[in-house]
PDB file of C-alpha atoms in Angstrom:
ATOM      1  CA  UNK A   1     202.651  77.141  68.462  1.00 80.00           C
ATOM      2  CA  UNK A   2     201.988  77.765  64.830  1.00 79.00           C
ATOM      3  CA  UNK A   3     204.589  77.094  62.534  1.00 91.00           C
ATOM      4  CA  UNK A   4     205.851  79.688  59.722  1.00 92.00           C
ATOM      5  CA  UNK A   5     204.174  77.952  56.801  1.00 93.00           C
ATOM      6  CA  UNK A   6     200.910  77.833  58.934  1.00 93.00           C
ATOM      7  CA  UNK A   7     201.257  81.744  59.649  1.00 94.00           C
ATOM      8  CA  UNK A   8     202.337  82.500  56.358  1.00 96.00           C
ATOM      9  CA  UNK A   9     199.107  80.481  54.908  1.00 96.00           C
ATOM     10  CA  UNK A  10     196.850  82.299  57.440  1.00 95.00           C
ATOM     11  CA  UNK A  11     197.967  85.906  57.021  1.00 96.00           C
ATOM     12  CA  UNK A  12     197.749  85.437  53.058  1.00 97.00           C
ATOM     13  CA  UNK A  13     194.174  83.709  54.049  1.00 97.00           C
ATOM     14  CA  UNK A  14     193.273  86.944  56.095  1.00 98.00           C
ATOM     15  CA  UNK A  15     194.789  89.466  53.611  1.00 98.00           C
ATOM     16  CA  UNK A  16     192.594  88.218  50.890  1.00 97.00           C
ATOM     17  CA  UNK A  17     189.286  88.127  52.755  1.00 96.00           C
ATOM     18  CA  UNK A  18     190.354  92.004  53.630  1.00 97.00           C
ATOM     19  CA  UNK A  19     190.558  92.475  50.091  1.00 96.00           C
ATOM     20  CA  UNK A  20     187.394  90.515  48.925  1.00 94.00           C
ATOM     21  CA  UNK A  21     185.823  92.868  51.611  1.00 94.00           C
ATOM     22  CA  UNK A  22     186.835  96.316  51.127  1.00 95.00           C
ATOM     23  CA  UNK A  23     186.403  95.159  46.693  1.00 93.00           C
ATOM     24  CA  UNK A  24     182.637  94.022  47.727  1.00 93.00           C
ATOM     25  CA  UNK A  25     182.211  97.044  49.965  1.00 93.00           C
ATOM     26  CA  UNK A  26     183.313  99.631  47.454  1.00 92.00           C
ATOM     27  CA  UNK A  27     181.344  97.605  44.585  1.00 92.00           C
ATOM     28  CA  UNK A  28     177.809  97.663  46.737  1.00 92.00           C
ATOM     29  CA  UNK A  29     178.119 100.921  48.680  1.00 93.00           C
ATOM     30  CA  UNK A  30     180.124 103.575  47.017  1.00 92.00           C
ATOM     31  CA  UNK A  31     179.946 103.007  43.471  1.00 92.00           C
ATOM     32  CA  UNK A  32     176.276 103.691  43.100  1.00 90.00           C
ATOM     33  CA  UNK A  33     177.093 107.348  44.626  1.00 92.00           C
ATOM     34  CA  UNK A  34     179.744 107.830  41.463  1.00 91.00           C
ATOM     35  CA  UNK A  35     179.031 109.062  38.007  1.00 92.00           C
ATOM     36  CA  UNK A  36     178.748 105.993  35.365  1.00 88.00           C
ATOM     37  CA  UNK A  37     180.895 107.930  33.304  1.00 91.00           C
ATOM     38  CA  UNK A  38     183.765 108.002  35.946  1.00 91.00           C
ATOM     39  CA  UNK A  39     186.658 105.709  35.118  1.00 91.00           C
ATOM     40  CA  UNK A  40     186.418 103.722  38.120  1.00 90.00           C
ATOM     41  CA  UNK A  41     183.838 101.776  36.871  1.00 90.00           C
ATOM     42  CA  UNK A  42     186.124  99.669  34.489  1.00 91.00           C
ATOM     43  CA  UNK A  43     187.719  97.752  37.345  1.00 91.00           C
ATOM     44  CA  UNK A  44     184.405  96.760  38.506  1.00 92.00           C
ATOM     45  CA  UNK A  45     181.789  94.212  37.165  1.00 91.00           C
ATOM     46  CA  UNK A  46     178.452  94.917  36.772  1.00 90.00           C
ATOM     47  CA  UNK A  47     176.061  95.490  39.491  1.00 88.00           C
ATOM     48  CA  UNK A  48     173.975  91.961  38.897  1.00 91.00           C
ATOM     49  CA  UNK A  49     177.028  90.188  39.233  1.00 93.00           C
ATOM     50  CA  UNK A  50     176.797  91.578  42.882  1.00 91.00           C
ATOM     51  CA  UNK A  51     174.086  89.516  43.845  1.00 92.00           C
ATOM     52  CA  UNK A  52     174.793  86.218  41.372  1.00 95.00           C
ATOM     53  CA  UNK A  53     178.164  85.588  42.647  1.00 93.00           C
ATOM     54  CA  UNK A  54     177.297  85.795  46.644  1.00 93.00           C
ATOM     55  CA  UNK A  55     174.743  83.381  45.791  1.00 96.00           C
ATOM     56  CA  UNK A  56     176.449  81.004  43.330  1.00 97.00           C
ATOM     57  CA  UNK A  57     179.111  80.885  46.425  1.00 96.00           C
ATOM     58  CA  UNK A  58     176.400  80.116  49.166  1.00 97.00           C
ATOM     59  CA  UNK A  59     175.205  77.505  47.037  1.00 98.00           C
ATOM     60  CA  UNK A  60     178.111  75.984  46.356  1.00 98.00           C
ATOM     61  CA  UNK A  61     178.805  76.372  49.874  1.00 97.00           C
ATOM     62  CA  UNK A  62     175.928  74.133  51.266  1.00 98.00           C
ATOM     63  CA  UNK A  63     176.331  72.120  48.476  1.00 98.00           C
ATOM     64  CA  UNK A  64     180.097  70.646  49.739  1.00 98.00           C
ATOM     65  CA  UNK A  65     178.884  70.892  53.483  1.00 98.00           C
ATOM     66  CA  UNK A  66     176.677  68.316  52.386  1.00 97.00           C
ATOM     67  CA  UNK A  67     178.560  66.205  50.332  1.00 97.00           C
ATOM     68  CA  UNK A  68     181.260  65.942  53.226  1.00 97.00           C
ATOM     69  CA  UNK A  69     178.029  65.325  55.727  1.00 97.00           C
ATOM     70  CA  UNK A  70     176.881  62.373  54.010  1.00 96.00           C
ATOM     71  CA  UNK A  71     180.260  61.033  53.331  1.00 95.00           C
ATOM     72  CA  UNK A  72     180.978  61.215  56.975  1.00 95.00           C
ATOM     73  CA  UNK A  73     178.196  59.652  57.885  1.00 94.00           C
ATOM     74  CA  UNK A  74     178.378  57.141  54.846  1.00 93.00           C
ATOM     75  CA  UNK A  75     181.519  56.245  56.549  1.00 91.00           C
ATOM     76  CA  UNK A  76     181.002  55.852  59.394  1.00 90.00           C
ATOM     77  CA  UNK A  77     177.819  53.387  59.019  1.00 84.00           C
ATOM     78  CA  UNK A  78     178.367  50.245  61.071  1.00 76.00           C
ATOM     79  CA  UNK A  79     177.246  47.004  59.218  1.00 76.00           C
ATOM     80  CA  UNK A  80     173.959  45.492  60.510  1.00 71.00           C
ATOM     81  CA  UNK A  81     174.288  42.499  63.116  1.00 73.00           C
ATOM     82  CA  UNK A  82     172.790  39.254  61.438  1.00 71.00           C
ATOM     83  CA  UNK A  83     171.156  36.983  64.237  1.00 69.00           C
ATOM     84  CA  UNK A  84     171.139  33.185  63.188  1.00 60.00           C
TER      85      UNK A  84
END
């Protein structure tokens, strides 16, 4: 069973994916349908930043999967057997 701290950490874990995805969603799919003049623009960046930051992050990503790969197996490297 889950403790409190571990439930606490995983809803506040789940409640900002939701927001990261309903923000992305809006930002990609609905905004384009609004007028550039409407004010709802301001609370958005612009629309390159739509495709920079999603790939900064996958990079970044693949990048630490990796690092922790090689120092895993960097670890776990078993010192060669010298035969006299």
């Amino acid at each position: 069973m889950a403790t409190a701290t571990d439930q606490v950490v995983g809803f506040g874990l789940v409640a900002f994916s939701l927001v990261l995805f309903v923000y992305y969603t809006l930002w990609i799919i609905v905004l384009p349908f609004i007028d550039s003049d409407h004010g709802i623009h301001r609370y958005f960046l612009p629309r390159e930043y739509a495709v920079i930051i999603p790939v900064v992050a996958g990079l970044l990503l693949v990048l630490f999967i990796g690092i922790f790969i090689m120092v895993v197996m960097w670890k776990s490297r078993k010192p060669a057997k010298k035969s006299d």
